[in-house]
């Protein structure tokens, strides 16, 4: 069988969800399934194209519901899971037992793992670390700004690669690695290191610029990046250098 998984693109939770569902599907449905992956992004109107559902089974993980007859499996945890009331009613009328929503779950990855265990008696202990980090990252449950800026953990390093990667084929490779290897081994691989090194270099260069240009006053840190060619930055950097502030203006 061919399984098509549509996942939230450039998102650690979306990629993790795709990996977890892949392992579940191969264990519970078809061990020899050929799996294809399609990243999905938020856009106005319908988030999907009919031709994307080209598998014998089609799954959406960590993204909006689609009332298409080709959709077999669905897992999401977002409040914005439905584009319209009719989409929600379509979901509520479904009796197939393969479409699930829990807006209280911090991550879709942990939600898939929970449903797989509770309803299909499937659990994989090798995914425990990945599930824990998806919970932390997507729930923004970090210990401190330092944890997010220093990026010491393999999960946070991999998050940087996933969020910045423009080649879906490379992200597909990451998903496959997540089904086969622990996070430390993935990040230590040559493929990830080649992507990570320039990302980390730019990260610390950006941090240095923000440190130099930022000033804090009455609970607000402000800085101007005009002329620096910096297009984006880790939102925790200002709090890393000014831990007592509440707001950032840049």
PDB file of C-alpha atoms in Angstrom:
ATOM      1  CA  UNK A   1       0.000   0.000   0.000  1.00  0.00           C
ATOM      2  CA  UNK A   2       0.962   3.606  -0.458  1.00  0.00           C
ATOM      3  CA  UNK A   3       0.539   5.996   2.452  1.00  0.00           C
ATOM      4  CA  UNK A   4       0.631   9.748   1.913  1.00  0.00           C
ATOM      5  CA  UNK A   5       1.266  11.864   5.010  1.00  0.00           C
ATOM      6  CA  UNK A   6       0.588  15.596   4.898  1.00  0.00           C
ATOM      7  CA  UNK A   7       2.327  17.246   7.842  1.00  0.00           C
ATOM      8  CA  UNK A   8       2.834  20.760   9.203  1.00  0.00           C
ATOM      9  CA  UNK A   9       5.899  21.939   7.303  1.00  0.00           C
ATOM     10  CA  UNK A  10       9.005  23.501   8.881  1.00  0.00           C
ATOM     11  CA  UNK A  11       7.691  22.541  12.303  1.00  0.00           C
ATOM     12  CA  UNK A  12       9.358  20.217  14.827  1.00  0.00           C
ATOM     13  CA  UNK A  13       5.994  18.904  16.012  1.00  0.00           C
ATOM     14  CA  UNK A  14       4.772  18.378  12.461  1.00  0.00           C
ATOM     15  CA  UNK A  15       7.894  16.461  11.468  1.00  0.00           C
ATOM     16  CA  UNK A  16       7.818  14.442  14.700  1.00  0.00           C
ATOM     17  CA  UNK A  17       4.142  13.655  14.136  1.00  0.00           C
ATOM     18  CA  UNK A  18       4.897  12.384  10.634  1.00  0.00           C
ATOM     19  CA  UNK A  19       7.622  10.104  11.991  1.00  0.00           C
ATOM     20  CA  UNK A  20       5.461   8.744  14.811  1.00  0.00           C
ATOM     21  CA  UNK A  21       2.488   8.106  12.540  1.00  0.00           C
ATOM     22  CA  UNK A  22       4.769   6.344  10.045  1.00  0.00           C
ATOM     23  CA  UNK A  23       5.959   3.925  12.722  1.00  0.00           C
ATOM     24  CA  UNK A  24       2.419   3.380  13.979  1.00  0.00           C
ATOM     25  CA  UNK A  25       1.053   2.746  10.487  1.00  0.00           C
ATOM     26  CA  UNK A  26       3.762   0.266   9.590  1.00  0.00           C
ATOM     27  CA  UNK A  27       3.242  -1.573  12.875  1.00  0.00           C
ATOM     28  CA  UNK A  28      -0.557  -1.507  12.884  1.00  0.00           C
ATOM     29  CA  UNK A  29      -1.659  -1.386   9.224  1.00  0.00           C
ATOM     30  CA  UNK A  30       0.993  -2.361   6.673  1.00  0.00           C
ATOM     31  CA  UNK A  31       4.616  -3.111   7.501  1.00  0.00           C
ATOM     32  CA  UNK A  32       5.605  -2.864   3.840  1.00  0.00           C
ATOM     33  CA  UNK A  33       3.813   0.406   3.111  1.00  0.00           C
ATOM     34  CA  UNK A  34       5.498   2.926   0.839  1.00  0.00           C
ATOM     35  CA  UNK A  35       5.270   6.307   2.536  1.00  0.00           C
ATOM     36  CA  UNK A  36       5.335   9.707   0.859  1.00  0.00           C
ATOM     37  CA  UNK A  37       5.453  13.023   2.710  1.00  0.00           C
ATOM     38  CA  UNK A  38       4.021  16.417   1.795  1.00  0.00           C
ATOM     39  CA  UNK A  39       4.628  19.555   3.891  1.00  0.00           C
ATOM     40  CA  UNK A  40       1.612  21.815   4.366  1.00  0.00           C
ATOM     41  CA  UNK A  41       1.623  25.524   5.130  1.00  0.00           C
ATOM     42  CA  UNK A  42      -1.044  27.953   6.259  1.00  0.00           C
ATOM     43  CA  UNK A  43      -2.647  29.855   3.394  1.00  0.00           C
ATOM     44  CA  UNK A  44      -5.894  31.651   2.691  1.00  0.00           C
ATOM     45  CA  UNK A  45      -8.842  29.476   1.773  1.00  0.00           C
ATOM     46  CA  UNK A  46      -8.478  25.744   1.253  1.00  0.00           C
ATOM     47  CA  UNK A  47      -5.182  24.495   2.666  1.00  0.00           C
ATOM     48  CA  UNK A  48      -5.074  21.411   0.427  1.00  0.00           C
ATOM     49  CA  UNK A  49      -5.204  20.417  -3.220  1.00  0.00           C
ATOM     50  CA  UNK A  50      -7.160  17.316  -4.241  1.00  0.00           C
ATOM     51  CA  UNK A  51      -4.185  15.782  -6.041  1.00  0.00           C
ATOM     52  CA  UNK A  52      -2.227  15.734  -2.776  1.00  0.00           C
ATOM     53  CA  UNK A  53      -4.331  12.790  -1.613  1.00  0.00           C
ATOM     54  CA  UNK A  54      -2.679  10.273  -3.914  1.00  0.00           C
ATOM     55  CA  UNK A  55      -2.189   7.357  -1.523  1.00  0.00           C
ATOM     56  CA  UNK A  56      -4.218   4.244  -0.843  1.00  0.00           C
ATOM     57  CA  UNK A  57      -4.411   5.779   2.617  1.00  0.00           C
ATOM     58  CA  UNK A  58      -3.924   9.495   3.242  1.00  0.00           C
ATOM     59  CA  UNK A  59      -3.179  11.115   6.587  1.00  0.00           C
ATOM     60  CA  UNK A  60      -2.976  14.694   7.829  1.00  0.00           C
ATOM     61  CA  UNK A  61      -0.989  15.251  11.018  1.00  0.00           C
ATOM     62  CA  UNK A  62      -0.610  18.483  12.977  1.00  0.00           C
ATOM     63  CA  UNK A  63      -2.676  20.448  10.489  1.00  0.00           C
ATOM     64  CA  UNK A  64      -6.203  21.519   9.626  1.00  0.00           C
ATOM     65  CA  UNK A  65      -9.003  19.134   8.817  1.00  0.00           C
ATOM     66  CA  UNK A  66      -9.958  18.445   5.215  1.00  0.00           C
ATOM     67  CA  UNK A  67     -13.402  17.046   4.315  1.00  0.00           C
ATOM     68  CA  UNK A  68     -12.037  15.337   1.219  1.00  0.00           C
ATOM     69  CA  UNK A  69     -13.205  11.747   0.704  1.00  0.00           C
ATOM     70  CA  UNK A  70      -9.585  10.755   0.176  1.00  0.00           C
ATOM     71  CA  UNK A  71      -8.616  11.551   3.774  1.00  0.00           C
ATOM     72  CA  UNK A  72      -8.250   8.373   5.850  1.00  0.00           C
ATOM     73  CA  UNK A  73      -6.462   9.459   9.039  1.00  0.00           C
ATOM     74  CA  UNK A  74      -6.349  12.838  10.785  1.00  0.00           C
ATOM     75  CA  UNK A  75      -4.686  14.054  13.972  1.00  0.00           C
ATOM     76  CA  UNK A  76      -4.600  17.655  15.161  1.00  0.00           C
ATOM     77  CA  UNK A  77      -4.471  19.674  18.369  1.00  0.00           C
ATOM     78  CA  UNK A  78      -4.986  23.248  17.204  1.00  0.00           C
ATOM     79  CA  UNK A  79      -7.907  25.478  18.125  1.00  0.00           C
ATOM     80  CA  UNK A  80      -7.980  26.496  14.448  1.00  0.00           C
ATOM     81  CA  UNK A  81      -8.444  22.919  13.229  1.00  0.00           C
ATOM     82  CA  UNK A  82     -11.418  23.752  11.006  1.00  0.00           C
ATOM     83  CA  UNK A  83     -11.590  26.297   8.210  1.00  0.00           C
ATOM     84  CA  UNK A  84     -15.378  26.377   8.406  1.00  0.00           C
ATOM     85  CA  UNK A  85     -18.324  25.154  10.445  1.00  0.00           C
ATOM     86  CA  UNK A  86     -19.178  22.732   7.649  1.00  0.00           C
ATOM     87  CA  UNK A  87     -15.707  21.185   7.945  1.00  0.00           C
ATOM     88  CA  UNK A  88     -16.259  20.689  11.669  1.00  0.00           C
ATOM     89  CA  UNK A  89     -19.667  19.122  11.085  1.00  0.00           C
ATOM     90  CA  UNK A  90     -18.124  16.794   8.499  1.00  0.00           C
ATOM     91  CA  UNK A  91     -15.584  15.663  11.097  1.00  0.00           C
ATOM     92  CA  UNK A  92     -18.213  15.184  13.802  1.00  0.00           C
ATOM     93  CA  UNK A  93     -20.300  13.049  11.456  1.00  0.00           C
ATOM     94  CA  UNK A  94     -17.387  10.735  10.651  1.00  0.00           C
ATOM     95  CA  UNK A  95     -17.727   7.231  12.084  1.00  0.00           C
ATOM     96  CA  UNK A  96     -14.545   5.676  10.716  1.00  0.00           C
ATOM     97  CA  UNK A  97     -12.637   5.913  13.982  1.00  0.00           C
ATOM     98  CA  UNK A  98      -9.473   7.225  12.351  1.00  0.00           C
ATOM     99  CA  UNK A  99      -9.815  10.979  12.771  1.00  0.00           C
ATOM    100  CA  UNK A 100      -8.940  12.638  16.066  1.00  0.00           C
ATOM    101  CA  UNK A 101      -8.771  16.093  17.631  1.00  0.00           C
ATOM    102  CA  UNK A 102      -7.640  17.180  21.100  1.00  0.00           C
ATOM    103  CA  UNK A 103      -7.135  20.913  21.533  1.00  0.00           C
ATOM    104  CA  UNK A 104      -5.822  20.385  25.076  1.00  0.00           C
ATOM    105  CA  UNK A 105      -2.768  18.457  23.906  1.00  0.00           C
ATOM    106  CA  UNK A 106       0.448  20.487  23.909  1.00  0.00           C
ATOM    107  CA  UNK A 107       1.743  18.689  20.826  1.00  0.00           C
ATOM    108  CA  UNK A 108       0.304  16.599  18.040  1.00  0.00           C
ATOM    109  CA  UNK A 109       3.164  14.119  18.391  1.00  0.00           C
ATOM    110  CA  UNK A 110       2.184  13.214  21.947  1.00  0.00           C
ATOM    111  CA  UNK A 111      -1.482  13.111  20.914  1.00  0.00           C
ATOM    112  CA  UNK A 112      -0.801  10.569  18.158  1.00  0.00           C
ATOM    113  CA  UNK A 113       1.229   8.442  20.567  1.00  0.00           C
ATOM    114  CA  UNK A 114      -1.568   8.558  23.154  1.00  0.00           C
ATOM    115  CA  UNK A 115      -4.301   7.615  20.678  1.00  0.00           C
ATOM    116  CA  UNK A 116      -2.135   4.827  19.261  1.00  0.00           C
ATOM    117  CA  UNK A 117      -1.736   3.381  22.754  1.00  0.00           C
ATOM    118  CA  UNK A 118      -5.279   3.889  24.032  1.00  0.00           C
ATOM    119  CA  UNK A 119      -7.233   2.892  20.936  1.00  0.00           C
ATOM    120  CA  UNK A 120      -4.892   0.626  18.990  1.00  0.00           C
ATOM    121  CA  UNK A 121      -2.735  -0.898  21.748  1.00  0.00           C
ATOM    122  CA  UNK A 122       0.479   0.307  20.112  1.00  0.00           C
ATOM    123  CA  UNK A 123       3.443   1.882  21.864  1.00  0.00           C
ATOM    124  CA  UNK A 124       7.096   2.343  20.908  1.00  0.00           C
ATOM    125  CA  UNK A 125       9.503   3.197  23.712  1.00  0.00           C
ATOM    126  CA  UNK A 126      12.135   4.361  21.214  1.00  0.00           C
ATOM    127  CA  UNK A 127       9.945   7.422  20.564  1.00  0.00           C
ATOM    128  CA  UNK A 128       9.769   8.575  24.194  1.00  0.00           C
ATOM    129  CA  UNK A 129      12.459  11.254  23.928  1.00  0.00           C
ATOM    130  CA  UNK A 130      11.048  12.610  20.671  1.00  0.00           C
ATOM    131  CA  UNK A 131       7.562  12.833  22.170  1.00  0.00           C
ATOM    132  CA  UNK A 132       8.868  14.611  25.271  1.00  0.00           C
ATOM    133  CA  UNK A 133      10.696  17.215  23.209  1.00  0.00           C
ATOM    134  CA  UNK A 134       7.728  17.800  20.911  1.00  0.00           C
ATOM    135  CA  UNK A 135       5.712  18.496  24.079  1.00  0.00           C
ATOM    136  CA  UNK A 136       8.317  20.994  25.302  1.00  0.00           C
ATOM    137  CA  UNK A 137       8.901  22.728  21.971  1.00  0.00           C
ATOM    138  CA  UNK A 138       5.333  23.004  20.702  1.00  0.00           C
ATOM    139  CA  UNK A 139       4.030  23.842  24.156  1.00  0.00           C
ATOM    140  CA  UNK A 140       6.789  26.449  24.660  1.00  0.00           C
ATOM    141  CA  UNK A 141       7.571  24.809  27.999  1.00  0.00           C
ATOM    142  CA  UNK A 142      11.238  25.758  28.069  1.00  0.00           C
ATOM    143  CA  UNK A 143      13.202  25.955  31.288  1.00  0.00           C
ATOM    144  CA  UNK A 144      14.620  29.383  30.500  1.00  0.00           C
ATOM    145  CA  UNK A 145      15.650  31.700  27.641  1.00  0.00           C
ATOM    146  CA  UNK A 146      19.133  30.221  27.980  1.00  0.00           C
ATOM    147  CA  UNK A 147      17.858  26.782  27.012  1.00  0.00           C
ATOM    148  CA  UNK A 148      16.477  28.188  23.757  1.00  0.00           C
ATOM    149  CA  UNK A 149      19.430  30.412  22.917  1.00  0.00           C
ATOM    150  CA  UNK A 150      22.328  28.135  23.839  1.00  0.00           C
ATOM    151  CA  UNK A 151      20.658  25.219  21.999  1.00  0.00           C
ATOM    152  CA  UNK A 152      22.606  22.551  23.836  1.00  0.00           C
ATOM    153  CA  UNK A 153      20.110  19.717  23.325  1.00  0.00           C
ATOM    154  CA  UNK A 154      19.990  17.683  20.132  1.00  0.00           C
ATOM    155  CA  UNK A 155      16.252  18.306  19.816  1.00  0.00           C
ATOM    156  CA  UNK A 156      16.675  22.077  19.807  1.00  0.00           C
ATOM    157  CA  UNK A 157      19.498  21.836  17.285  1.00  0.00           C
ATOM    158  CA  UNK A 158      17.346  19.687  15.021  1.00  0.00           C
ATOM    159  CA  UNK A 159      14.493  22.159  15.454  1.00  0.00           C
ATOM    160  CA  UNK A 160      16.717  24.870  13.986  1.00  0.00           C
ATOM    161  CA  UNK A 161      17.422  22.754  10.918  1.00  0.00           C
ATOM    162  CA  UNK A 162      13.769  21.808  10.414  1.00  0.00           C
ATOM    163  CA  UNK A 163      12.477  25.365  10.753  1.00  0.00           C
ATOM    164  CA  UNK A 164      14.972  26.764   8.253  1.00  0.00           C
ATOM    165  CA  UNK A 165      15.103  23.975   5.663  1.00  0.00           C
ATOM    166  CA  UNK A 166      13.623  24.840   2.262  1.00  0.00           C
ATOM    167  CA  UNK A 167      14.074  21.438   0.610  1.00  0.00           C
ATOM    168  CA  UNK A 168      11.141  19.082   1.384  1.00  0.00           C
ATOM    169  CA  UNK A 169      13.247  16.121   0.291  1.00  0.00           C
ATOM    170  CA  UNK A 170      15.768  16.832   3.033  1.00  0.00           C
ATOM    171  CA  UNK A 171      13.014  17.162   5.636  1.00  0.00           C
ATOM    172  CA  UNK A 172      11.668  13.826   4.411  1.00  0.00           C
ATOM    173  CA  UNK A 173      15.107  12.407   5.117  1.00  0.00           C
ATOM    174  CA  UNK A 174      14.884  13.783   8.663  1.00  0.00           C
ATOM    175  CA  UNK A 175      11.483  12.135   9.135  1.00  0.00           C
ATOM    176  CA  UNK A 176      12.931   8.809   8.025  1.00  0.00           C
ATOM    177  CA  UNK A 177      15.868   9.238  10.393  1.00  0.00           C
ATOM    178  CA  UNK A 178      13.462   9.930  13.263  1.00  0.00           C
ATOM    179  CA  UNK A 179      11.829   6.556  12.645  1.00  0.00           C
ATOM    180  CA  UNK A 180      15.184   4.805  12.851  1.00  0.00           C
ATOM    181  CA  UNK A 181      17.597   6.727  15.098  1.00  0.00           C
ATOM    182  CA  UNK A 182      17.740   8.584  18.434  1.00  0.00           C
ATOM    183  CA  UNK A 183      18.024  12.367  18.386  1.00  0.00           C
ATOM    184  CA  UNK A 184      21.698  12.458  19.392  1.00  0.00           C
ATOM    185  CA  UNK A 185      22.676  10.166  16.524  1.00  0.00           C
ATOM    186  CA  UNK A 186      20.623  12.157  14.031  1.00  0.00           C
ATOM    187  CA  UNK A 187      22.202  15.466  14.997  1.00  0.00           C
ATOM    188  CA  UNK A 188      25.675  13.920  14.982  1.00  0.00           C
ATOM    189  CA  UNK A 189      25.214  12.687  11.405  1.00  0.00           C
ATOM    190  CA  UNK A 190      27.128  14.374   8.606  1.00  0.00           C
ATOM    191  CA  UNK A 191      23.906  15.301   6.807  1.00  0.00           C
ATOM    192  CA  UNK A 192      22.564  17.289   9.752  1.00  0.00           C
ATOM    193  CA  UNK A 193      25.915  18.758  10.762  1.00  0.00           C
ATOM    194  CA  UNK A 194      26.397  20.191   7.275  1.00  0.00           C
ATOM    195  CA  UNK A 195      23.109  22.076   7.660  1.00  0.00           C
ATOM    196  CA  UNK A 196      23.502  22.935  11.328  1.00  0.00           C
ATOM    197  CA  UNK A 197      26.966  24.514  11.256  1.00  0.00           C
ATOM    198  CA  UNK A 198      26.024  27.615   9.201  1.00  0.00           C
ATOM    199  CA  UNK A 199      22.755  27.970  11.106  1.00  0.00           C
ATOM    200  CA  UNK A 200      24.531  28.034  14.454  1.00  0.00           C
ATOM    201  CA  UNK A 201      27.170  30.416  13.132  1.00  0.00           C
ATOM    202  CA  UNK A 202      24.513  32.871  11.979  1.00  0.00           C
ATOM    203  CA  UNK A 203      22.575  32.384  15.208  1.00  0.00           C
ATOM    204  CA  UNK A 204      25.484  33.508  17.369  1.00  0.00           C
ATOM    205  CA  UNK A 205      26.393  36.367  15.019  1.00  0.00           C
ATOM    206  CA  UNK A 206      22.813  37.608  15.277  1.00  0.00           C
ATOM    207  CA  UNK A 207      22.861  37.214  19.047  1.00  0.00           C
ATOM    208  CA  UNK A 208      26.023  39.317  19.239  1.00  0.00           C
ATOM    209  CA  UNK A 209      24.416  42.101  17.186  1.00  0.00           C
ATOM    210  CA  UNK A 210      21.309  42.114  19.365  1.00  0.00           C
ATOM    211  CA  UNK A 211      23.419  42.168  22.514  1.00  0.00           C
ATOM    212  CA  UNK A 212      25.386  45.151  21.208  1.00  0.00           C
ATOM    213  CA  UNK A 213      22.373  47.119  20.002  1.00  0.00           C
ATOM    214  CA  UNK A 214      19.839  46.390  22.724  1.00  0.00           C
ATOM    215  CA  UNK A 215      19.021  48.570  25.709  1.00  0.00           C
ATOM    216  CA  UNK A 216      16.649  47.796  28.556  1.00  0.00           C
ATOM    217  CA  UNK A 217      14.548  50.328  30.407  1.00  0.00           C
ATOM    218  CA  UNK A 218      11.542  49.922  32.693  1.00  0.00           C
ATOM    219  CA  UNK A 219      10.945  46.307  31.745  1.00  0.00           C
ATOM    220  CA  UNK A 220      11.293  46.820  27.995  1.00  0.00           C
ATOM    221  CA  UNK A 221      14.257  45.860  25.820  1.00  0.00           C
ATOM    222  CA  UNK A 222      14.560  47.591  22.456  1.00  0.00           C
ATOM    223  CA  UNK A 223      16.937  47.406  19.515  1.00  0.00           C
ATOM    224  CA  UNK A 224      17.131  48.370  15.846  1.00  0.00           C
ATOM    225  CA  UNK A 225      18.385  45.876  13.264  1.00  0.00           C
ATOM    226  CA  UNK A 226      18.111  48.265  10.318  1.00  0.00           C
ATOM    227  CA  UNK A 227      21.072  47.880   7.987  1.00  0.00           C
ATOM    228  CA  UNK A 228      22.223  44.565   9.479  1.00  0.00           C
ATOM    229  CA  UNK A 229      20.609  42.337   6.801  1.00  0.00           C
ATOM    230  CA  UNK A 230      19.241  40.191   9.623  1.00  0.00           C
ATOM    231  CA  UNK A 231      15.866  38.878   8.442  1.00  0.00           C
ATOM    232  CA  UNK A 232      14.846  37.053  11.602  1.00  0.00           C
ATOM    233  CA  UNK A 233      16.137  36.054  14.998  1.00  0.00           C
ATOM    234  CA  UNK A 234      15.524  33.660  17.868  1.00  0.00           C
ATOM    235  CA  UNK A 235      12.844  35.441  19.902  1.00  0.00           C
ATOM    236  CA  UNK A 236      14.469  34.386  23.168  1.00  0.00           C
ATOM    237  CA  UNK A 237      17.756  36.221  22.495  1.00  0.00           C
ATOM    238  CA  UNK A 238      16.648  39.584  23.986  1.00  0.00           C
ATOM    239  CA  UNK A 239      15.467  37.849  27.166  1.00  0.00           C
ATOM    240  CA  UNK A 240      18.721  35.897  27.328  1.00  0.00           C
ATOM    241  CA  UNK A 241      20.732  39.099  27.630  1.00  0.00           C
ATOM    242  CA  UNK A 242      18.087  40.990  29.608  1.00  0.00           C
ATOM    243  CA  UNK A 243      16.357  38.397  31.810  1.00  0.00           C
ATOM    244  CA  UNK A 244      14.430  40.947  33.859  1.00  0.00           C
ATOM    245  CA  UNK A 245      12.454  42.516  31.010  1.00  0.00           C
ATOM    246  CA  UNK A 246       8.861  41.708  30.082  1.00  0.00           C
ATOM    247  CA  UNK A 247       8.538  43.170  26.583  1.00  0.00           C
ATOM    248  CA  UNK A 248      10.646  43.428  23.428  1.00  0.00           C
ATOM    249  CA  UNK A 249      10.454  46.197  20.834  1.00  0.00           C
ATOM    250  CA  UNK A 250      12.557  45.768  17.712  1.00  0.00           C
TER     251      UNK A 250
END
